[in-house]
Amino acid sequence: MRRTTLLSLALGAALVWPEPGAQAAPTFPTGADFVAGCAATPSNEDCTGAVLHVEQVVNDRDNPNATCDGGIDGLLQARDSAELERRLTQRVVAIVAWLKLHPEYDRMSYGDAIWAGLKGAYCR
């Protein structure tokens, strides 16, 4: 059922704007925590959910492709939940690899670190 949850979450992210100031529970307090928790298991629901949350926040700020990866719209082009999960997992892998090369983001919030990782990995 996890795939259905991810697809529903992505659809909800695109269709429902969160309340101002609403945030997901911080599973990863810092960028270093995100890297440590997601390096070995990038398809972990917490890892893909954190990336999806950042994509939603960026999209909600009227900048849908600020991360150069297609944003929420790119995710919604997935044919099915399995493809959505694959796309999110690929983003986690790319972000973790980029963040490992940029330890200056270790102490930043996971959201700031993931956003920097998305831009660093995809905006070349």
PDB file of C-alpha atoms in Angstrom:
ATOM      1  CA  MET A   1       0.000   0.000   0.000  1.00  0.00           C
ATOM      2  CA  ARG A   2       3.023   2.296   0.323  1.00  0.00           C
ATOM      3  CA  ARG A   3       3.033   3.037  -3.400  1.00  0.00           C
ATOM      4  CA  THR A   4      -0.590   4.088  -3.265  1.00  0.00           C
ATOM      5  CA  THR A   5       0.265   6.366  -0.354  1.00  0.00           C
ATOM      6  CA  LEU A   6       3.103   8.000  -2.310  1.00  0.00           C
ATOM      7  CA  LEU A   7       0.918   8.518  -5.370  1.00  0.00           C
ATOM      8  CA  SER A   8      -1.898   9.907  -3.248  1.00  0.00           C
ATOM      9  CA  LEU A   9       0.546  12.195  -1.489  1.00  0.00           C
ATOM     10  CA  ALA A  10       1.942  13.452  -4.782  1.00  0.00           C
ATOM     11  CA  LEU A  11      -1.520  14.050  -6.169  1.00  0.00           C
ATOM     12  CA  GLY A  12      -2.521  15.798  -2.954  1.00  0.00           C
ATOM     13  CA  ALA A  13       0.610  17.916  -3.090  1.00  0.00           C
ATOM     14  CA  ALA A  14      -0.306  19.085  -6.547  1.00  0.00           C
ATOM     15  CA  LEU A  15      -3.977  19.640  -5.870  1.00  0.00           C
ATOM     16  CA  VAL A  16      -4.157  20.867  -2.280  1.00  0.00           C
ATOM     17  CA  TRP A  17      -2.234  23.857  -1.011  1.00  0.00           C
ATOM     18  CA  PRO A  18      -1.096  23.438   2.600  1.00  0.00           C
ATOM     19  CA  GLU A  19      -1.928  25.956   5.276  1.00  0.00           C
ATOM     20  CA  PRO A  20       0.711  28.679   5.604  1.00  0.00           C
ATOM     21  CA  GLY A  21       3.423  27.520   7.945  1.00  0.00           C
ATOM     22  CA  ALA A  22       2.331  23.864   7.740  1.00  0.00           C
ATOM     23  CA  GLN A  23       5.258  21.467   7.631  1.00  0.00           C
ATOM     24  CA  ALA A  24       5.791  17.746   7.656  1.00  0.00           C
ATOM     25  CA  ALA A  25       7.141  16.249  10.865  1.00  0.00           C
ATOM     26  CA  PRO A  26      10.934  16.503  10.669  1.00  0.00           C
ATOM     27  CA  THR A  27      12.065  12.882  10.437  1.00  0.00           C
ATOM     28  CA  PHE A  28      15.518  14.200   9.632  1.00  0.00           C
ATOM     29  CA  PRO A  29      16.380  17.273  11.721  1.00  0.00           C
ATOM     30  CA  THR A  30      19.448  18.117   9.609  1.00  0.00           C
ATOM     31  CA  GLY A  31      20.983  17.490   6.225  1.00  0.00           C
ATOM     32  CA  ALA A  32      23.499  15.126   7.839  1.00  0.00           C
ATOM     33  CA  ASP A  33      20.625  13.117   9.325  1.00  0.00           C
ATOM     34  CA  PHE A  34      18.996  12.875   5.885  1.00  0.00           C
ATOM     35  CA  VAL A  35      22.249  11.626   4.322  1.00  0.00           C
ATOM     36  CA  ALA A  36      22.860   9.140   7.142  1.00  0.00           C
ATOM     37  CA  GLY A  37      19.305   7.835   7.017  1.00  0.00           C
ATOM     38  CA  CYS A  38      18.958   7.640   3.241  1.00  0.00           C
ATOM     39  CA  ALA A  39      22.381   6.660   1.889  1.00  0.00           C
ATOM     40  CA  ALA A  40      21.833   2.922   2.370  1.00  0.00           C
ATOM     41  CA  THR A  41      18.056   2.825   1.855  1.00  0.00           C
ATOM     42  CA  PRO A  42      17.078   5.594  -0.574  1.00  0.00           C
ATOM     43  CA  SER A  43      13.659   4.058  -1.258  1.00  0.00           C
ATOM     44  CA  ASN A  44      12.726   4.304   2.425  1.00  0.00           C
ATOM     45  CA  GLU A  45       9.361   6.031   2.723  1.00  0.00           C
ATOM     46  CA  ASP A  46      10.801   8.653   5.087  1.00  0.00           C
ATOM     47  CA  CYS A  47      13.469   9.539   2.503  1.00  0.00           C
ATOM     48  CA  THR A  48      11.147   9.741  -0.490  1.00  0.00           C
ATOM     49  CA  GLY A  49       8.524  11.520   1.619  1.00  0.00           C
ATOM     50  CA  ALA A  50      11.060  14.162   2.683  1.00  0.00           C
ATOM     51  CA  VAL A  51      11.956  14.855  -0.955  1.00  0.00           C
ATOM     52  CA  LEU A  52       8.293  14.974  -1.926  1.00  0.00           C
ATOM     53  CA  HIS A  53       7.646  17.431   0.911  1.00  0.00           C
ATOM     54  CA  VAL A  54      10.415  19.753  -0.289  1.00  0.00           C
ATOM     55  CA  GLU A  55       9.124  19.535  -3.862  1.00  0.00           C
ATOM     56  CA  GLN A  56       5.668  20.492  -2.559  1.00  0.00           C
ATOM     57  CA  VAL A  57       6.981  23.467  -0.589  1.00  0.00           C
ATOM     58  CA  VAL A  58       8.944  24.742  -3.593  1.00  0.00           C
ATOM     59  CA  ASN A  59       5.894  24.246  -5.835  1.00  0.00           C
ATOM     60  CA  ASP A  60       3.627  26.019  -3.350  1.00  0.00           C
ATOM     61  CA  ARG A  61       5.881  29.054  -3.438  1.00  0.00           C
ATOM     62  CA  ASP A  62       4.902  29.559  -7.090  1.00  0.00           C
ATOM     63  CA  ASN A  63       8.214  28.276  -8.324  1.00  0.00           C
ATOM     64  CA  PRO A  64       7.303  24.810  -9.626  1.00  0.00           C
ATOM     65  CA  ASN A  65      10.610  24.031 -11.300  1.00  0.00           C
ATOM     66  CA  ALA A  66      13.082  25.820  -9.045  1.00  0.00           C
ATOM     67  CA  THR A  67      14.822  22.489  -8.537  1.00  0.00           C
ATOM     68  CA  CYS A  68      15.286  21.878 -12.295  1.00  0.00           C
ATOM     69  CA  ASP A  69      13.979  18.319 -12.015  1.00  0.00           C
ATOM     70  CA  GLY A  70      10.421  18.921 -13.171  1.00  0.00           C
ATOM     71  CA  GLY A  71       9.078  19.408  -9.644  1.00  0.00           C
ATOM     72  CA  ILE A  72       5.667  18.037  -8.695  1.00  0.00           C
ATOM     73  CA  ASP A  73       4.571  18.191 -12.350  1.00  0.00           C
ATOM     74  CA  GLY A  74       7.457  15.895 -13.282  1.00  0.00           C
ATOM     75  CA  LEU A  75       6.461  13.463 -10.572  1.00  0.00           C
ATOM     76  CA  LEU A  76       2.822  13.468 -11.670  1.00  0.00           C
ATOM     77  CA  GLN A  77       3.864  12.378 -15.157  1.00  0.00           C
ATOM     78  CA  ALA A  78       4.629   8.952 -13.695  1.00  0.00           C
ATOM     79  CA  ARG A  79       2.509   6.242 -15.322  1.00  0.00           C
ATOM     80  CA  ASP A  80       1.845   4.502 -12.019  1.00  0.00           C
ATOM     81  CA  SER A  81       2.860   4.338  -8.376  1.00  0.00           C
ATOM     82  CA  ALA A  82       5.875   2.138  -9.106  1.00  0.00           C
ATOM     83  CA  GLU A  83       7.268   4.719 -11.522  1.00  0.00           C
ATOM     84  CA  LEU A  84       6.581   7.508  -9.040  1.00  0.00           C
ATOM     85  CA  GLU A  85       8.493   5.612  -6.382  1.00  0.00           C
ATOM     86  CA  ARG A  86      11.358   5.029  -8.831  1.00  0.00           C
ATOM     87  CA  ARG A  87      11.519   8.745  -9.684  1.00  0.00           C
ATOM     88  CA  LEU A  88      11.533   9.740  -6.019  1.00  0.00           C
ATOM     89  CA  THR A  89      14.193   7.144  -5.203  1.00  0.00           C
ATOM     90  CA  GLN A  90      16.378   8.461  -8.042  1.00  0.00           C
ATOM     91  CA  ARG A  91      16.060  11.947  -6.579  1.00  0.00           C
ATOM     92  CA  VAL A  92      17.031  10.699  -3.121  1.00  0.00           C
ATOM     93  CA  VAL A  93      20.125   8.984  -4.571  1.00  0.00           C
ATOM     94  CA  ALA A  94      21.136  12.134  -6.473  1.00  0.00           C
ATOM     95  CA  ILE A  95      20.578  14.392  -3.447  1.00  0.00           C
ATOM     96  CA  VAL A  96      22.516  12.130  -1.073  1.00  0.00           C
ATOM     97  CA  ALA A  97      25.442  11.924  -3.519  1.00  0.00           C
ATOM     98  CA  TRP A  98      25.511  15.706  -3.908  1.00  0.00           C
ATOM     99  CA  LEU A  99      25.197  16.369  -0.172  1.00  0.00           C
ATOM    100  CA  LYS A 100      28.080  13.989   0.570  1.00  0.00           C
ATOM    101  CA  LEU A 101      30.258  16.314  -1.523  1.00  0.00           C
ATOM    102  CA  HIS A 102      28.910  19.408   0.253  1.00  0.00           C
ATOM    103  CA  PRO A 103      29.250  18.969   4.025  1.00  0.00           C
ATOM    104  CA  GLU A 104      28.469  22.657   4.511  1.00  0.00           C
ATOM    105  CA  TYR A 105      24.797  21.577   4.439  1.00  0.00           C
ATOM    106  CA  ASP A 106      25.204  18.993   7.238  1.00  0.00           C
ATOM    107  CA  ARG A 107      23.926  21.280   9.984  1.00  0.00           C
ATOM    108  CA  MET A 108      21.159  22.922   7.961  1.00  0.00           C
ATOM    109  CA  SER A 109      17.565  21.774   8.213  1.00  0.00           C
ATOM    110  CA  TYR A 110      16.740  18.750   6.098  1.00  0.00           C
ATOM    111  CA  GLY A 111      14.477  20.915   3.917  1.00  0.00           C
ATOM    112  CA  ASP A 112      17.202  23.425   3.122  1.00  0.00           C
ATOM    113  CA  ALA A 113      19.710  20.627   2.532  1.00  0.00           C
ATOM    114  CA  ILE A 114      17.363  18.689   0.240  1.00  0.00           C
ATOM    115  CA  TRP A 115      16.498  21.826  -1.728  1.00  0.00           C
ATOM    116  CA  ALA A 116      20.187  22.620  -2.145  1.00  0.00           C
ATOM    117  CA  GLY A 117      20.792  19.004  -3.165  1.00  0.00           C
ATOM    118  CA  LEU A 118      18.006  19.094  -5.744  1.00  0.00           C
ATOM    119  CA  LYS A 119      19.341  22.309  -7.245  1.00  0.00           C
ATOM    120  CA  GLY A 120      22.925  21.060  -7.092  1.00  0.00           C
ATOM    121  CA  ALA A 121      22.154  17.712  -8.689  1.00  0.00           C
ATOM    122  CA  TYR A 122      19.690  18.871 -11.349  1.00  0.00           C
ATOM    123  CA  CYS A 123      20.473  22.533 -12.147  1.00  0.00           C
ATOM    124  CA  ARG A 124      23.740  22.111 -14.016  1.00  0.00           C
TER     125      ARG A 124
END
